[in-house]
Amino acid sequence: YAMLLSLIFLIVLVAAIVGFVFRHEIKTNFESNLNLALRDYNVTADRHSEAVDTIQRTLHCCGVQNYSDWESTDYFSQRGIPRSCCKSQNDCSEEDLKDPNKAKLKVFVDGCFFLVTSTMESKMSIVAGISFGIACFQLIGIILSCCLSRYITNNQYEMV
């Protein structure tokens, strides 16, 4: 049991170190995937488009760096900026979303990349604290299981 807990502890420790070391690559990968999702955004409700809509609605953002990122997409030439960028769904018409100057007043202007990464970084202390707590319980479990094993081994010879 102590060996199994030690193995799990080491796996979690390695995952945390890898995540910390490669955090910049993770950000770069996220940004490129978000750019690809914007480029391939369509109305057919695939999961990438749904993810973009969910991020934009939840974080009140639009585009990768800002709302003007949508201007270089095929979706913009057909339908304008997506409705998920609208500050108010009732006050957003398709004509407004096709005109970048009018859309600036009706949609969120901040980009999603900065908001997502800043939200993740602000929650990292909570995740680190919970992980540290779990690691402490695992170490206590390892120590107690080793003590139990030693106690059982020592008492086998005394019982005879």
Coordinates of C-alpha atoms in Angstrom, one line a residue:
Y1 CA 0.0 0.0 0.0
A2 CA 2.9 2.4 0.8
M3 CA 4.4 1.6 -2.6
L4 CA 1.2 2.4 -4.4
L5 CA 0.8 5.7 -2.5
S6 CA 4.4 6.5 -3.2
L7 CA 3.9 5.9 -6.9
I8 CA 0.8 8.1 -7.0
F9 CA 2.6 10.8 -5.1
L10 CA 5.5 10.7 -7.6
I11 CA 3.2 10.9 -10.6
V12 CA 1.4 13.9 -9.2
L13 CA 4.7 15.5 -8.3
V14 CA 6.1 15.0 -11.9
A15 CA 2.8 16.3 -13.4
A16 CA 3.0 19.5 -11.3
I17 CA 6.7 20.0 -12.2
V18 CA 6.0 19.5 -15.9
G19 CA 3.0 21.8 -15.8
F20 CA 5.1 24.5 -14.1
V21 CA 8.1 24.1 -16.5
F22 CA 6.0 24.1 -19.7
R23 CA 3.4 26.7 -18.7
H24 CA 4.6 29.1 -21.5
E25 CA 4.2 26.4 -24.1
I26 CA 0.7 25.6 -22.7
K27 CA -0.2 29.3 -23.1
T28 CA 1.2 29.4 -26.7
N29 CA -0.6 26.2 -27.6
F30 CA -3.9 27.5 -26.1
E31 CA -3.5 30.8 -28.1
S32 CA -2.9 29.0 -31.4
N33 CA -5.8 26.6 -30.8
L34 CA -8.1 29.5 -30.0
N35 CA -7.0 31.2 -33.2
L36 CA -7.7 28.0 -35.2
A37 CA -11.2 27.8 -33.5
L38 CA -12.0 31.3 -34.6
R39 CA -10.8 30.7 -38.1
D40 CA -12.9 27.5 -38.4
Y41 CA -15.9 28.9 -36.5
N42 CA -19.2 28.1 -38.1
V43 CA -22.9 27.9 -37.3
T44 CA -23.1 24.1 -37.4
A45 CA -22.5 23.9 -33.7
D46 CA -19.4 21.7 -33.6
R47 CA -17.7 21.5 -30.3
H48 CA -15.0 24.0 -31.1
S49 CA -17.5 26.6 -32.0
E50 CA -19.5 25.8 -28.9
A51 CA -16.4 26.2 -26.8
V52 CA -15.6 29.6 -28.3
D53 CA -19.2 30.7 -27.7
T54 CA -19.1 29.5 -24.1
I55 CA -15.8 31.2 -23.4
Q56 CA -17.0 34.5 -24.9
R57 CA -20.3 34.4 -23.0
T58 CA -18.9 33.4 -19.7
L59 CA -15.8 35.7 -19.6
H60 CA -17.5 38.6 -21.4
C61 CA -14.8 38.7 -24.1
C62 CA -14.6 38.6 -27.9
G63 CA -11.9 37.2 -30.2
V64 CA -8.4 36.2 -29.2
Q65 CA -6.7 39.6 -28.6
N66 CA -9.8 41.7 -29.1
Y67 CA -13.1 41.8 -31.1
S68 CA -11.4 42.8 -34.3
D69 CA -9.9 39.3 -34.7
W70 CA -13.2 38.2 -36.1
E71 CA -12.8 40.5 -39.1
S72 CA -10.2 38.1 -40.7
T73 CA -12.5 35.1 -40.5
D74 CA -14.8 33.6 -43.1
Y75 CA -17.7 33.8 -40.6
F76 CA -17.4 37.5 -40.3
S77 CA -17.7 38.0 -44.1
Q78 CA -20.9 36.0 -44.0
R79 CA -22.6 36.9 -40.7
G80 CA -20.4 39.4 -38.9
I81 CA -19.2 38.9 -35.3
P82 CA -20.9 36.0 -33.5
R83 CA -23.8 36.8 -31.1
S84 CA -21.9 35.3 -28.2
C85 CA -19.8 38.5 -28.2
C86 CA -22.9 40.7 -27.6
K87 CA -23.1 42.6 -24.4
S88 CA -26.9 42.4 -24.6
Q89 CA -28.6 39.8 -26.8
N90 CA -31.6 42.0 -27.3
D91 CA -29.6 45.0 -28.6
C92 CA -27.5 43.1 -31.1
S93 CA -28.7 43.0 -34.7
E94 CA -26.9 41.2 -37.6
E95 CA -26.3 44.6 -39.3
D96 CA -24.6 45.9 -36.3
L97 CA -22.4 42.8 -36.0
K98 CA -21.3 43.1 -39.7
D99 CA -20.1 46.7 -39.2
P100 CA -16.9 46.8 -37.0
N101 CA -17.5 50.4 -36.0
K102 CA -21.1 49.8 -34.8
A103 CA -20.1 46.4 -33.3
K104 CA -17.5 48.1 -31.1
L105 CA -20.3 49.6 -29.1
K106 CA -22.4 46.5 -28.9
V107 CA -19.9 43.7 -28.2
F108 CA -17.2 43.0 -25.6
V109 CA -14.0 44.5 -26.8
D110 CA -11.5 42.6 -24.6
G111 CA -9.9 39.5 -26.0
C112 CA -10.4 36.1 -24.5
F113 CA -6.8 34.9 -24.4
F114 CA -5.8 37.4 -21.7
L115 CA -8.9 36.8 -19.7
V116 CA -8.6 33.0 -19.8
T117 CA -4.9 33.0 -18.9
S118 CA -5.4 35.6 -16.1
T119 CA -8.3 33.6 -14.7
M120 CA -6.3 30.4 -14.8
E121 CA -3.3 32.1 -13.1
S122 CA -5.6 33.6 -10.4
K123 CA -7.0 30.2 -9.6
M124 CA -3.6 28.5 -9.5
S125 CA -3.0 29.3 -5.8
I126 CA -6.2 27.5 -4.9
V127 CA -5.2 24.5 -7.0
A128 CA -1.7 24.5 -5.5
G129 CA -3.1 24.7 -2.0
I130 CA -5.5 21.8 -2.6
S131 CA -2.7 19.8 -4.2
F132 CA -0.4 20.4 -1.3
G133 CA -3.1 19.3 1.1
I134 CA -3.7 16.0 -0.8
A135 CA 0.1 15.5 -1.0
C136 CA 0.3 15.9 2.8
F137 CA -2.4 13.3 3.3
Q138 CA -0.6 10.9 0.9
L139 CA 2.7 11.3 2.8
I140 CA 0.9 10.7 6.1
G141 CA -0.7 7.6 4.5
I142 CA 2.7 6.4 3.4
I143 CA 4.3 6.9 6.8
L144 CA 1.4 5.2 8.6
S145 CA 1.4 2.2 6.2
C146 CA 5.1 1.7 6.7
C147 CA 4.6 1.9 10.5
L148 CA 1.8 -0.7 10.3
S149 CA 3.9 -3.0 8.1
R150 CA 6.9 -2.8 10.6
Y151 CA 4.5 -3.4 13.5
I152 CA 3.0 -6.5 11.9
T153 CA 6.4 -7.8 10.9
N154 CA 7.8 -7.4 14.5
N155 CA 4.8 -8.9 16.2
Q156 CA 4.7 -12.1 14.0
Y157 CA 7.7 -13.6 15.9
E158 CA 6.4 -12.6 19.3
M159 CA 3.0 -14.3 18.9
V160 CA 4.5 -17.8 18.7

